[in-house]
Short mmCIF file of the C-alpha atoms (twelve columns), coordinates in Angstrom:
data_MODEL
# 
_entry.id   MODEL 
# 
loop_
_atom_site.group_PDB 
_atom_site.id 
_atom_site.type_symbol 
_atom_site.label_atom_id 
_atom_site.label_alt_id 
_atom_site.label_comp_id 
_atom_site.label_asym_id 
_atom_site.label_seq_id 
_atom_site.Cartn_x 
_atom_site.Cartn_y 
_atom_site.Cartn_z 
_atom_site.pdbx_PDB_model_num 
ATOM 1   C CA . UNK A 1   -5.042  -22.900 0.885   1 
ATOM 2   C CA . UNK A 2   -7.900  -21.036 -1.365  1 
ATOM 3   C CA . UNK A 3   -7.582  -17.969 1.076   1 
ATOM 4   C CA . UNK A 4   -3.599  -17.877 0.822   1 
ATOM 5   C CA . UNK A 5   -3.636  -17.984 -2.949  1 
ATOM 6   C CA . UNK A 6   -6.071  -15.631 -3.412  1 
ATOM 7   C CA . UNK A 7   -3.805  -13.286 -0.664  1 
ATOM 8   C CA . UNK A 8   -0.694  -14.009 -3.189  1 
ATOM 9   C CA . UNK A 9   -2.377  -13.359 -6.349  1 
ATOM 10  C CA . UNK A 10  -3.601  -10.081 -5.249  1 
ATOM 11  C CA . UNK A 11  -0.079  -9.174  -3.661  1 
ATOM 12  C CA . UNK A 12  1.214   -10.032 -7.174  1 
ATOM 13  C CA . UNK A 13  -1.590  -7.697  -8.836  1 
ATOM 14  C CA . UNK A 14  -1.224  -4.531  -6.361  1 
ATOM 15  C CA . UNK A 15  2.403   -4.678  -6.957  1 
ATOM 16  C CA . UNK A 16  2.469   -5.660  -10.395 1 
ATOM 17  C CA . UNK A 17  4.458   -2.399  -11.460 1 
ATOM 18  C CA . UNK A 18  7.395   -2.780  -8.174  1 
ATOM 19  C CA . UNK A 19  8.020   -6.543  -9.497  1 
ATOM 20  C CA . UNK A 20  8.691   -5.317  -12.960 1 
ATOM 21  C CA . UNK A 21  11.071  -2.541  -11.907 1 
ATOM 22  C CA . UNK A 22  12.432  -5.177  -9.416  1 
ATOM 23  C CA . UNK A 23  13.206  -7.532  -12.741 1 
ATOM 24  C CA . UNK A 24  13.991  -4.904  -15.449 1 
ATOM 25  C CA . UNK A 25  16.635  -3.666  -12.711 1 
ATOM 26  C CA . UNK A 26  17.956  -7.205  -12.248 1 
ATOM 27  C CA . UNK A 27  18.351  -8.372  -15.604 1 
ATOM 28  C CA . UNK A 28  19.785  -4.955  -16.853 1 
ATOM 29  C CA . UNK A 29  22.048  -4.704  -14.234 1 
ATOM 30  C CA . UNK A 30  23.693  -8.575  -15.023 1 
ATOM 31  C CA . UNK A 31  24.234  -7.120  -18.412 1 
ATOM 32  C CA . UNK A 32  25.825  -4.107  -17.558 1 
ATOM 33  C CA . UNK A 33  28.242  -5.268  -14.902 1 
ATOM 34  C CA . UNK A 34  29.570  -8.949  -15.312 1 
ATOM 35  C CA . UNK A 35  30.505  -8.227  -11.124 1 
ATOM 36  C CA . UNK A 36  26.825  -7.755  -10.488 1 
ATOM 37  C CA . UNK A 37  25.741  -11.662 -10.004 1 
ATOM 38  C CA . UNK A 38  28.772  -12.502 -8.389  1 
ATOM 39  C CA . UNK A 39  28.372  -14.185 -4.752  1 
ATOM 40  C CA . UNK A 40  30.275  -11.549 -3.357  1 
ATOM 41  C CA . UNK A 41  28.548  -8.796  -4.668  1 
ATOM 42  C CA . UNK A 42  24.932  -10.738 -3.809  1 
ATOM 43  C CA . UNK A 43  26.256  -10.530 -0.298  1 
ATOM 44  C CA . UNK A 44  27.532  -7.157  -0.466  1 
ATOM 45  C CA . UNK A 45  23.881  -6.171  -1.158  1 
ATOM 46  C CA . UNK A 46  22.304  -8.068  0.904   1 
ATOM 47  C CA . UNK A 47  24.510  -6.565  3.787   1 
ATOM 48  C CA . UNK A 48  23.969  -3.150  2.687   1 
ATOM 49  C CA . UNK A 49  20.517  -3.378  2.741   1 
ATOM 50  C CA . UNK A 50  19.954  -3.966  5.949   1 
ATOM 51  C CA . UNK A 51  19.636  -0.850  7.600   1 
ATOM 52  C CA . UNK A 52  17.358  0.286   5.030   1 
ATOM 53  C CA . UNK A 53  15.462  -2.626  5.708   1 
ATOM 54  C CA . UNK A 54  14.792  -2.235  9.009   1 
ATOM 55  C CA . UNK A 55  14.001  1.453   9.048   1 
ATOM 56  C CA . UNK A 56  11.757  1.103   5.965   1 
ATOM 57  C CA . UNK A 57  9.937   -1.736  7.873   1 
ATOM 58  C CA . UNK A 58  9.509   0.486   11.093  1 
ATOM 59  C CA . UNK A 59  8.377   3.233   8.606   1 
ATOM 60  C CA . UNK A 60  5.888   1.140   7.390   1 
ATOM 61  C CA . UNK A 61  3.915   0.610   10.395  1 
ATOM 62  C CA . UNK A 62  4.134   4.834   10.487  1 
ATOM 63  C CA . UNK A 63  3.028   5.685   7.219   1 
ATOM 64  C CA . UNK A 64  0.053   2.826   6.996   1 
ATOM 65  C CA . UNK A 65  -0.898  4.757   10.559  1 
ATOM 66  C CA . UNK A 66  -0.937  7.784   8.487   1 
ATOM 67  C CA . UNK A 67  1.866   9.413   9.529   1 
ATOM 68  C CA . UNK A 68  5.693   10.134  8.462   1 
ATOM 69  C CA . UNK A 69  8.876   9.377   10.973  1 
ATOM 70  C CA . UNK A 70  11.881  11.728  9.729   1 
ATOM 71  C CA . UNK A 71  14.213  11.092  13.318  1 
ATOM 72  C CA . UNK A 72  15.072  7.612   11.582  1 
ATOM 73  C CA . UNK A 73  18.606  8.382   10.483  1 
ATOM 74  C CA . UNK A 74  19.392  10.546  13.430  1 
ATOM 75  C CA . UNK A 75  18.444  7.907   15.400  1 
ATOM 76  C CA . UNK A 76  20.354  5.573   13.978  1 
ATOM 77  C CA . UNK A 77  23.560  7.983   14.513  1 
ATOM 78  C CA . UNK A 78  22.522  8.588   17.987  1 
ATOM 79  C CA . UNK A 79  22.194  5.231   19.073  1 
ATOM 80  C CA . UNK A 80  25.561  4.193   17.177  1 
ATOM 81  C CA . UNK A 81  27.475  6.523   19.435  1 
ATOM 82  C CA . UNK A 82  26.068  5.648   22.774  1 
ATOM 83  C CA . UNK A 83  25.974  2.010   22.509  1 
ATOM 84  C CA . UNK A 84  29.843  2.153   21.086  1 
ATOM 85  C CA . UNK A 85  30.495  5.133   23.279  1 
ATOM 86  C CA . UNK A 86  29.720  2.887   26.718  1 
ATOM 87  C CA . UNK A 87  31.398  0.026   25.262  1 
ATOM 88  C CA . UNK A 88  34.705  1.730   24.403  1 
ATOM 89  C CA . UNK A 89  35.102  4.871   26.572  1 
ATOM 90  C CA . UNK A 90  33.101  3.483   29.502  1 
ATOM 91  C CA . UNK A 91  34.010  -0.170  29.709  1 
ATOM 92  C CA . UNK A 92  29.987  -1.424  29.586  1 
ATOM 93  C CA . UNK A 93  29.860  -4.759  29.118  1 
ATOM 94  C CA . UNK A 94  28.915  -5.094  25.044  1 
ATOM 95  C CA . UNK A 95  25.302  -7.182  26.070  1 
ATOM 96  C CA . UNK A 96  24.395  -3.721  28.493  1 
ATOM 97  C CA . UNK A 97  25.673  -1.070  26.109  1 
ATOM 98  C CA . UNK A 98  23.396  -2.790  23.054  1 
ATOM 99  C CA . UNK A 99  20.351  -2.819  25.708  1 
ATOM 100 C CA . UNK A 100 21.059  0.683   26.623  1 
ATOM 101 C CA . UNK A 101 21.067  1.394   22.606  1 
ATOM 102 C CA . UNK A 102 17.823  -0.413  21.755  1 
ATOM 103 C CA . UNK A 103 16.661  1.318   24.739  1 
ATOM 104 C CA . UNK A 104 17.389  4.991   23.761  1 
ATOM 105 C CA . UNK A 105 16.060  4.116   20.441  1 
ATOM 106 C CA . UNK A 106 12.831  2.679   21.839  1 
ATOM 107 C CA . UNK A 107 12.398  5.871   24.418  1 
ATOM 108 C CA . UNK A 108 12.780  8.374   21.540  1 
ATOM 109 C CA . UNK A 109 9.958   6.457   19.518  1 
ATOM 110 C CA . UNK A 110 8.080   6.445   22.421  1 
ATOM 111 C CA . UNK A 111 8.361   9.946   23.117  1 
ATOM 112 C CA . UNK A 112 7.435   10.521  19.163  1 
ATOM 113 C CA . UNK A 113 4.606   8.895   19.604  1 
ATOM 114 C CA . UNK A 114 3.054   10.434  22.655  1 
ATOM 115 C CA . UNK A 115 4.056   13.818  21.785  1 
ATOM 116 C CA . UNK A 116 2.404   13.267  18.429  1 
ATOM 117 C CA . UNK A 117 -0.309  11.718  19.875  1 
ATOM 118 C CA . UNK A 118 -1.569  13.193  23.120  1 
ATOM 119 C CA . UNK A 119 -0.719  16.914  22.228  1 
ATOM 120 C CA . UNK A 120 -1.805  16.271  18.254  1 
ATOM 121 C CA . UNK A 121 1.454   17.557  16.897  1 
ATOM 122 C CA . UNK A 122 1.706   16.756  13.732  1 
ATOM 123 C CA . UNK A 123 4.049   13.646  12.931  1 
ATOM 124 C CA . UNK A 124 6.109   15.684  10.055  1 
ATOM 125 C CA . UNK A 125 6.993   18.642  12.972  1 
ATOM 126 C CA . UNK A 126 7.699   16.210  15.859  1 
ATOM 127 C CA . UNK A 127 9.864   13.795  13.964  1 
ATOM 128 C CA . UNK A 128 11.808  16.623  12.454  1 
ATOM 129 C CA . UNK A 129 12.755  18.420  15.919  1 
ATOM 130 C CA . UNK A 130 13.672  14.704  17.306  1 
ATOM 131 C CA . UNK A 131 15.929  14.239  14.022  1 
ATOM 132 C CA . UNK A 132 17.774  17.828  15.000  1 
ATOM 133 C CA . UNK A 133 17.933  16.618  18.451  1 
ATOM 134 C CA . UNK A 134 19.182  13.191  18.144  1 
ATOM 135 C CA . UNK A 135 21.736  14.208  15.121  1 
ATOM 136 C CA . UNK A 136 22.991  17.164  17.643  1 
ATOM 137 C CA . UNK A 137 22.905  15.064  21.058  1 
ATOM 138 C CA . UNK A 138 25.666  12.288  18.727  1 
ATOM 139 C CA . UNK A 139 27.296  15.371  18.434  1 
ATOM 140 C CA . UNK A 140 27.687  16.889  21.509  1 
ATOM 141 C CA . UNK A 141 28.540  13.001  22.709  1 
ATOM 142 C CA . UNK A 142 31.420  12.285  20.680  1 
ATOM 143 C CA . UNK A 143 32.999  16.171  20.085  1 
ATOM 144 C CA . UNK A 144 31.593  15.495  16.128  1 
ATOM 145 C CA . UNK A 145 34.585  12.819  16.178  1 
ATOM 146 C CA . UNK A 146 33.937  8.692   15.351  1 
ATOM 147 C CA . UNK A 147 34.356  6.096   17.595  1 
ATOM 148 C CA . UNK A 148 36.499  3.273   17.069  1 
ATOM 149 C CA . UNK A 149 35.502  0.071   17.911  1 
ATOM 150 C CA . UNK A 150 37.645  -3.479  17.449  1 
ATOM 151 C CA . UNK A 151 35.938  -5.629  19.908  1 
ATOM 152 C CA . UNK A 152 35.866  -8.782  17.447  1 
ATOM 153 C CA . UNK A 153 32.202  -9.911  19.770  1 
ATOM 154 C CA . UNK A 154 30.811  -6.503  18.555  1 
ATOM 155 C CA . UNK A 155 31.746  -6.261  15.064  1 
ATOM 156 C CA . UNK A 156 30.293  -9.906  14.142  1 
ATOM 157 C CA . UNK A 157 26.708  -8.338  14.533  1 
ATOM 158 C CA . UNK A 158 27.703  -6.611  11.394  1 
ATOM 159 C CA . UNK A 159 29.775  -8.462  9.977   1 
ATOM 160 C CA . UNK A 160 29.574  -12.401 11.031  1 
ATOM 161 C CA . UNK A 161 27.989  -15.374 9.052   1 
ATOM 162 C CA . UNK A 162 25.961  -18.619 9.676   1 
ATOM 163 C CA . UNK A 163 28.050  -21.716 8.436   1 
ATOM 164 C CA . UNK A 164 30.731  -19.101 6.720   1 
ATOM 165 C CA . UNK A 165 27.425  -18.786 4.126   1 
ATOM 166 C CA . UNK A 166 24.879  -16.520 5.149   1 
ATOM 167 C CA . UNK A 167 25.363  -12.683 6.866   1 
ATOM 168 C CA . UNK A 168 24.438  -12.537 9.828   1 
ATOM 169 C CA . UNK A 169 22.067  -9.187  8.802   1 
ATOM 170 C CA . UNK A 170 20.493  -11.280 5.954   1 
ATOM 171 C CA . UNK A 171 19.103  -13.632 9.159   1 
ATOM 172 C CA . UNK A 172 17.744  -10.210 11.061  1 
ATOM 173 C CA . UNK A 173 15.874  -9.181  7.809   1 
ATOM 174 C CA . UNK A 174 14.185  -12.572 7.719   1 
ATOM 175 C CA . UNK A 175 13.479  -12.325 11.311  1 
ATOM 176 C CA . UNK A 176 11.969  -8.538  10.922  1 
ATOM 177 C CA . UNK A 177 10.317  -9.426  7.873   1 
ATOM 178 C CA . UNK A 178 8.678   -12.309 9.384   1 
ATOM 179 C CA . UNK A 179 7.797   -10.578 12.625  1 
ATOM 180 C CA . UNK A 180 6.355   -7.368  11.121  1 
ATOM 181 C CA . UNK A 181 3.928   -9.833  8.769   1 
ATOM 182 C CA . UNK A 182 2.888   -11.541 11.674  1 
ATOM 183 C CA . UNK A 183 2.308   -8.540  13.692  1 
ATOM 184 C CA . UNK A 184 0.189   -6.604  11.150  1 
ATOM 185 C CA . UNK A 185 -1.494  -9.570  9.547   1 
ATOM 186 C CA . UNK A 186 -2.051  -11.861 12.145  1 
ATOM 187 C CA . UNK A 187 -2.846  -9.676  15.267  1 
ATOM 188 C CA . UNK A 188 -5.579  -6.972  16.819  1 
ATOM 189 C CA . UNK A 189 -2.862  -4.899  17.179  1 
ATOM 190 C CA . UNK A 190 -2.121  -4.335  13.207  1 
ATOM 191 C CA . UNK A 191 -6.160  -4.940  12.513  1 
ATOM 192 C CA . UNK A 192 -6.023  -1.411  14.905  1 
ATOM 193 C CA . UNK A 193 -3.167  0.233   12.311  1 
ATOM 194 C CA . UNK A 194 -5.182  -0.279  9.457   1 
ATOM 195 C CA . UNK A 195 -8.382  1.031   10.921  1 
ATOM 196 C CA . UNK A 196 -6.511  4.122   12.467  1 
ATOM 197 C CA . UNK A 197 -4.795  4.877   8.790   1 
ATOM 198 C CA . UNK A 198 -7.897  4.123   6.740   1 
ATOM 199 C CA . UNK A 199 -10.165 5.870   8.988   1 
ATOM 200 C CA . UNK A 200 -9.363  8.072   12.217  1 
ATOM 201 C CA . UNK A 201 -12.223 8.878   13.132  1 
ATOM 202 C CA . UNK A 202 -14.591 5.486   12.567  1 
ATOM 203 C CA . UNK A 203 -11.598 3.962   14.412  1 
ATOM 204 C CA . UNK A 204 -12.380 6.044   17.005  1 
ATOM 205 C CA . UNK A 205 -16.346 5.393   16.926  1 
ATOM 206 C CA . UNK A 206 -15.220 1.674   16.968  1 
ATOM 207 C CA . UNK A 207 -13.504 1.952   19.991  1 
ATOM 208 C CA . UNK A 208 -9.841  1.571   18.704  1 
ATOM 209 C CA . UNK A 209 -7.195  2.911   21.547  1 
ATOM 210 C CA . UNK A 210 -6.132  5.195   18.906  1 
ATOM 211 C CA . UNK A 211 -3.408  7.068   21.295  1 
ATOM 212 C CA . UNK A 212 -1.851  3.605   22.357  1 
ATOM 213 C CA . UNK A 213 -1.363  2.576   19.092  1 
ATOM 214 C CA . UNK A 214 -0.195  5.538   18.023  1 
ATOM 215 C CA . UNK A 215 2.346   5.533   20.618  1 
ATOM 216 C CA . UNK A 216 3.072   1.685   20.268  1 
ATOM 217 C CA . UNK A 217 3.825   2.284   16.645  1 
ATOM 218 C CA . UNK A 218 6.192   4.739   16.876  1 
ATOM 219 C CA . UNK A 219 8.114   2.955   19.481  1 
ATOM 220 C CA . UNK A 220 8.346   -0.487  17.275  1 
ATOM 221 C CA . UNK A 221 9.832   2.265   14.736  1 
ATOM 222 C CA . UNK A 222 11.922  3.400   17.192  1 
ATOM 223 C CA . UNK A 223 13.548  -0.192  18.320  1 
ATOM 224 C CA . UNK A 224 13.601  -1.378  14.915  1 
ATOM 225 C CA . UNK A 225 15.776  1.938   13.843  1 
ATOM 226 C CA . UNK A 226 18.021  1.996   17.180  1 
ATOM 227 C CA . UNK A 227 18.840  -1.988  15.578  1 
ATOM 228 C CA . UNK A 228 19.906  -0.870  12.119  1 
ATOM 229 C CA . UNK A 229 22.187  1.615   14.117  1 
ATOM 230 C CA . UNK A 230 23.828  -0.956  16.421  1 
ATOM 231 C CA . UNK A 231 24.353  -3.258  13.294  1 
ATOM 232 C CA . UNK A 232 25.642  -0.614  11.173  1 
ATOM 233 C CA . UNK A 233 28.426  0.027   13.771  1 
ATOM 234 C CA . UNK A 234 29.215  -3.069  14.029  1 
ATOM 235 C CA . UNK A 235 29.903  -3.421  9.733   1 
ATOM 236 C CA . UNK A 236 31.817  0.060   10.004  1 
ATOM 237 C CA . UNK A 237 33.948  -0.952  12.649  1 
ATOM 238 C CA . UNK A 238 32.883  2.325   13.733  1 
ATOM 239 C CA . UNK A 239 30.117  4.752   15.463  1 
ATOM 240 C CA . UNK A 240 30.056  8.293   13.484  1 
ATOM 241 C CA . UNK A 241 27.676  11.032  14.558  1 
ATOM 242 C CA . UNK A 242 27.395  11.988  10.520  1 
ATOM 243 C CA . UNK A 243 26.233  8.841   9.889   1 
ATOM 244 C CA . UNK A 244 22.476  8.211   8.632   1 
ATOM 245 C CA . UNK A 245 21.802  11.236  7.014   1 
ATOM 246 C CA . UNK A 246 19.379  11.123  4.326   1 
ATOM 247 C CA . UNK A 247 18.339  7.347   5.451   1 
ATOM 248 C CA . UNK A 248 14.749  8.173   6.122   1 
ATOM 249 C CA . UNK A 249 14.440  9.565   2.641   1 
ATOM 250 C CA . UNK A 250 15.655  6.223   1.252   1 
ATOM 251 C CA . UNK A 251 12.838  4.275   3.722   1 
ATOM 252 C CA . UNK A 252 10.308  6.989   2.567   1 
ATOM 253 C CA . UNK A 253 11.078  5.801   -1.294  1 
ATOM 254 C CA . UNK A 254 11.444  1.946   -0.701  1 
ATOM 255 C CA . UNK A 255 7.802   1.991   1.121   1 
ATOM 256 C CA . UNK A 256 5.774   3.343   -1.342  1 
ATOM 257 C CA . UNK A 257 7.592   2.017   -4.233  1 
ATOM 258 C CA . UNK A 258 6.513   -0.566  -2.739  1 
ATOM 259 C CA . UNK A 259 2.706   0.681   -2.623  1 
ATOM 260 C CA . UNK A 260 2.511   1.791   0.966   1 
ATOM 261 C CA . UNK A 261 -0.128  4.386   0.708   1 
ATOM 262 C CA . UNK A 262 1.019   7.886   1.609   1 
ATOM 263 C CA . UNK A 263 -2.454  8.686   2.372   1 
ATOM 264 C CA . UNK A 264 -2.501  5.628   5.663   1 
ATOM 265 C CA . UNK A 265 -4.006  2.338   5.562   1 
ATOM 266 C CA . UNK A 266 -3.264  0.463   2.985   1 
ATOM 267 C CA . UNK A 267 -0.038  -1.285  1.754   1 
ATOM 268 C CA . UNK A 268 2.110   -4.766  2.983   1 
ATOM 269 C CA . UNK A 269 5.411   -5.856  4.201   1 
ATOM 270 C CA . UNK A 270 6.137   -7.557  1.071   1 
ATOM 271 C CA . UNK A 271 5.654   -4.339  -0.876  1 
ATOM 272 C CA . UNK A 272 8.256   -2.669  0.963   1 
ATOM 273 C CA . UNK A 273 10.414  -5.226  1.139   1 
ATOM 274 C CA . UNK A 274 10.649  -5.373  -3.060  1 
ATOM 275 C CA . UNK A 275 10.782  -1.657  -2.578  1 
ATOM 276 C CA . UNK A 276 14.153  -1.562  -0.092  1 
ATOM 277 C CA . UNK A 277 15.256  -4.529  -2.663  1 
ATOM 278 C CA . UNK A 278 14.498  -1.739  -5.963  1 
ATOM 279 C CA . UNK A 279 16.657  0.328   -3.885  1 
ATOM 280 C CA . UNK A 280 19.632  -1.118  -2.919  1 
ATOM 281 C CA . UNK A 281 20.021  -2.834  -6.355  1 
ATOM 282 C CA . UNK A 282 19.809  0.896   -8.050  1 
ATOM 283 C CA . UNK A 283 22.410  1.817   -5.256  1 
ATOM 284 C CA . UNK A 284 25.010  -1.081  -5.769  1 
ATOM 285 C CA . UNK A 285 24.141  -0.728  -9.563  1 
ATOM 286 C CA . UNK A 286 25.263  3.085   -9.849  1 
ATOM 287 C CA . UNK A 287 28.207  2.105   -7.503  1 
ATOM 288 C CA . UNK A 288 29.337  -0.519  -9.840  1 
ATOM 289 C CA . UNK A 289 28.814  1.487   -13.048 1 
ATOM 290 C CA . UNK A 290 30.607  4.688   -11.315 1 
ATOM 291 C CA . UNK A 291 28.314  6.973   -11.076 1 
ATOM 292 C CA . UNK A 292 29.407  10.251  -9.512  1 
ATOM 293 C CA . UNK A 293 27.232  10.017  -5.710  1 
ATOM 294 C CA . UNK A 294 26.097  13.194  -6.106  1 
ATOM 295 C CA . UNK A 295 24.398  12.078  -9.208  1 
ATOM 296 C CA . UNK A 296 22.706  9.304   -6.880  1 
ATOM 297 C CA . UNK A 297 21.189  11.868  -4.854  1 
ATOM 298 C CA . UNK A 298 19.697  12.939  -7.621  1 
ATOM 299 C CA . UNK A 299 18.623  9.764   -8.872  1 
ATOM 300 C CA . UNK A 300 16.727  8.824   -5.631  1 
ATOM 301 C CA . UNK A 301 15.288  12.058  -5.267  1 
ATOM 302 C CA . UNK A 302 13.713  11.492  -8.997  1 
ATOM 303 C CA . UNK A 303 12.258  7.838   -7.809  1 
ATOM 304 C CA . UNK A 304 10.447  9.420   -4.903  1 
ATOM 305 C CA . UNK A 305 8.997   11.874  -6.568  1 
ATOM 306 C CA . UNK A 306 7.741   9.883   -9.200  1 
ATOM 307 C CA . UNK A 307 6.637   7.530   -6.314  1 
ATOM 308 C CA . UNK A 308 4.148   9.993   -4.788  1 
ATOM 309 C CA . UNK A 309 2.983   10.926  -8.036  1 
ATOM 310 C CA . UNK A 310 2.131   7.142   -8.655  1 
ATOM 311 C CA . UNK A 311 0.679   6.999   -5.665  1 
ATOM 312 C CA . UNK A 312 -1.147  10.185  -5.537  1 
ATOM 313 C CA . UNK A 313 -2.959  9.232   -8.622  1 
ATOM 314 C CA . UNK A 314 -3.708  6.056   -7.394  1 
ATOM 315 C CA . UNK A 315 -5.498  7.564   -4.353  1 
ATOM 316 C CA . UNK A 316 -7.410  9.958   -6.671  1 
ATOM 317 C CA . UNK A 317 -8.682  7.022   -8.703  1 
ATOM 318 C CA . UNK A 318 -9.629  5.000   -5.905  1 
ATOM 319 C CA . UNK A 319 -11.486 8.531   -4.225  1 
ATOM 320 C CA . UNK A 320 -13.609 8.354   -8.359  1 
ATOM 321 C CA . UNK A 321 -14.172 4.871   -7.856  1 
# 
């Protein structure tokens, strides 16, 4: 109990400054639109935030590796098209064509990750040629057109509940959220993340399989991504190859918002999860208030910058220290 309190109370600490913005956002928000606390609304956000969710928490692994994944919101288009495209223009059964998605996304992570590291290219390059090749192969697959899809067992992913209460994409959150904790906290495996971020080349010395993990990582990126495309489908109705551009910049902000160190090796779950949360509230918020969407670009281009710049002079007091 002593070991878990002391875990919470310096979670609290490190993220002091997120929790703040988290709670300034809330309450100002509830006072500036009386829709804001409505149930609907609370659901509306909670749905929307899923896809950031999952690619911030597959980012996460990435940047605490010490390295950057930009193919997220390609991938996300890409694997929206095939897995609708077999369903609806090839008559795959809707189990197969979601395998075949997850399985697409999984096989560009993986061949991220071995590109990145067995021929030490760096991550930024890589990622960025697999973003203009996954955004052109959705494409080339649909003619640049969408894909409709009505098939009512598809579209619940998206769009069902538990008990008429809860979205269904609230429960895959938890689930991530869960897993991911477990995985980096509780397991050699994320022990191996840490050291790899923190350290490359005492990771090394110590014997750490860095290329394996490196690989692994980007592939649990991968899978969690290829998800958050097959669920956005399903809420759209719809698979669009335009889809998901600019996603990766909104995972980029919600991790180190919520402290995820740029530099590798340090940050938590949690953090990122109040970051995606920061996020989506500003989102809905500027939505509700209606605020021109260009003008939101600019607005989340401002947070991340003045992310880094927190958490560049974070790093440089920690380097003093």
């Amino acid at each position: 109990m002593k070991k878990t309190s002391w875990r919470n109370i310096g979670f609290v600490k490190d993220n002091a400054g997120i929790i703040a913005v988290f709670i300034l956002l809330f309450l100002t928000m509830s006072v500036l639109s009386p829709v804001f606390l409505t149930k609907a609304n609370i659901m509306t956000v909670l749905r929307q935030i899923a896809t950031n969710m999952f690619l911030s928490i597959g980012m996460t692994f990435v940047i605490i590796l010490g390295g950057i994944d930009l193919s997220g919101g390609a991938i996300i288009s890409m694997v929206g098209v095939v897995t609708v495209g077999l369903s609806v223009n090839a008559g795959v059964s809707i189990p197969v064509a979601i395998l075949v998605g997850l399985s697409v996304g999984v096989l560009v992570g993986f061949l991220n990750g071995f590109i990145i590291s067995r021929l030490r290219v760096p991550a930024f390059i890589v990622t960025l040629a697999m973003m203009n090749v996954c955004r052109g192969g959705a494409y080339i697959y649909t003619g640049g057109k969408s894909i409709r899809v009505l098939e009512d067992s598809f579209v619940k992913i998206g769009t069902g509940y538990i008990l008429d209460v809860i979205p269904l994409p609230v429960v895959y959150i938890v689930v991530a959220v869960i897993g991911a904790i477990i995985l980096l906290n509780r397991t050699t495996f994320g022990t191996y993340v840490y050291a790899i971020g923190g350290n490359r080349e005492a990771a090394r010395l110590s014997g750490v399989p860095i290329k394996k993990i490196e690989t692994a990582v980007f592939m649990i990126s991968g899978f969690l991504t290829a998800f958050a495309g097959i669920v956005l489908a399903a809420r759209m109705y719809s698979a669009q190859p335009s889809v998901g551009e600019g996603y990766e910049m909104d995972a980029v902000a919600a991790c180190v918002l919520g402290g995820i160190s740029m530099a590798g090796g340090k940050g938590a779950i949690g953090g990122t999860v109040l970051g995606v949360l920061v996020i989506g509230i500003i989102s809905n918020g500027l939505n509700l208030l209606g605020v021109n969407s260009y003008w939101q670009l600019v607005v989340k281009g401002v947070i991340v910058l003045i992310a880094i710049y927190v958490d560049s002079l974070k790093n440089r007091k920690e380097r003093k220290e």
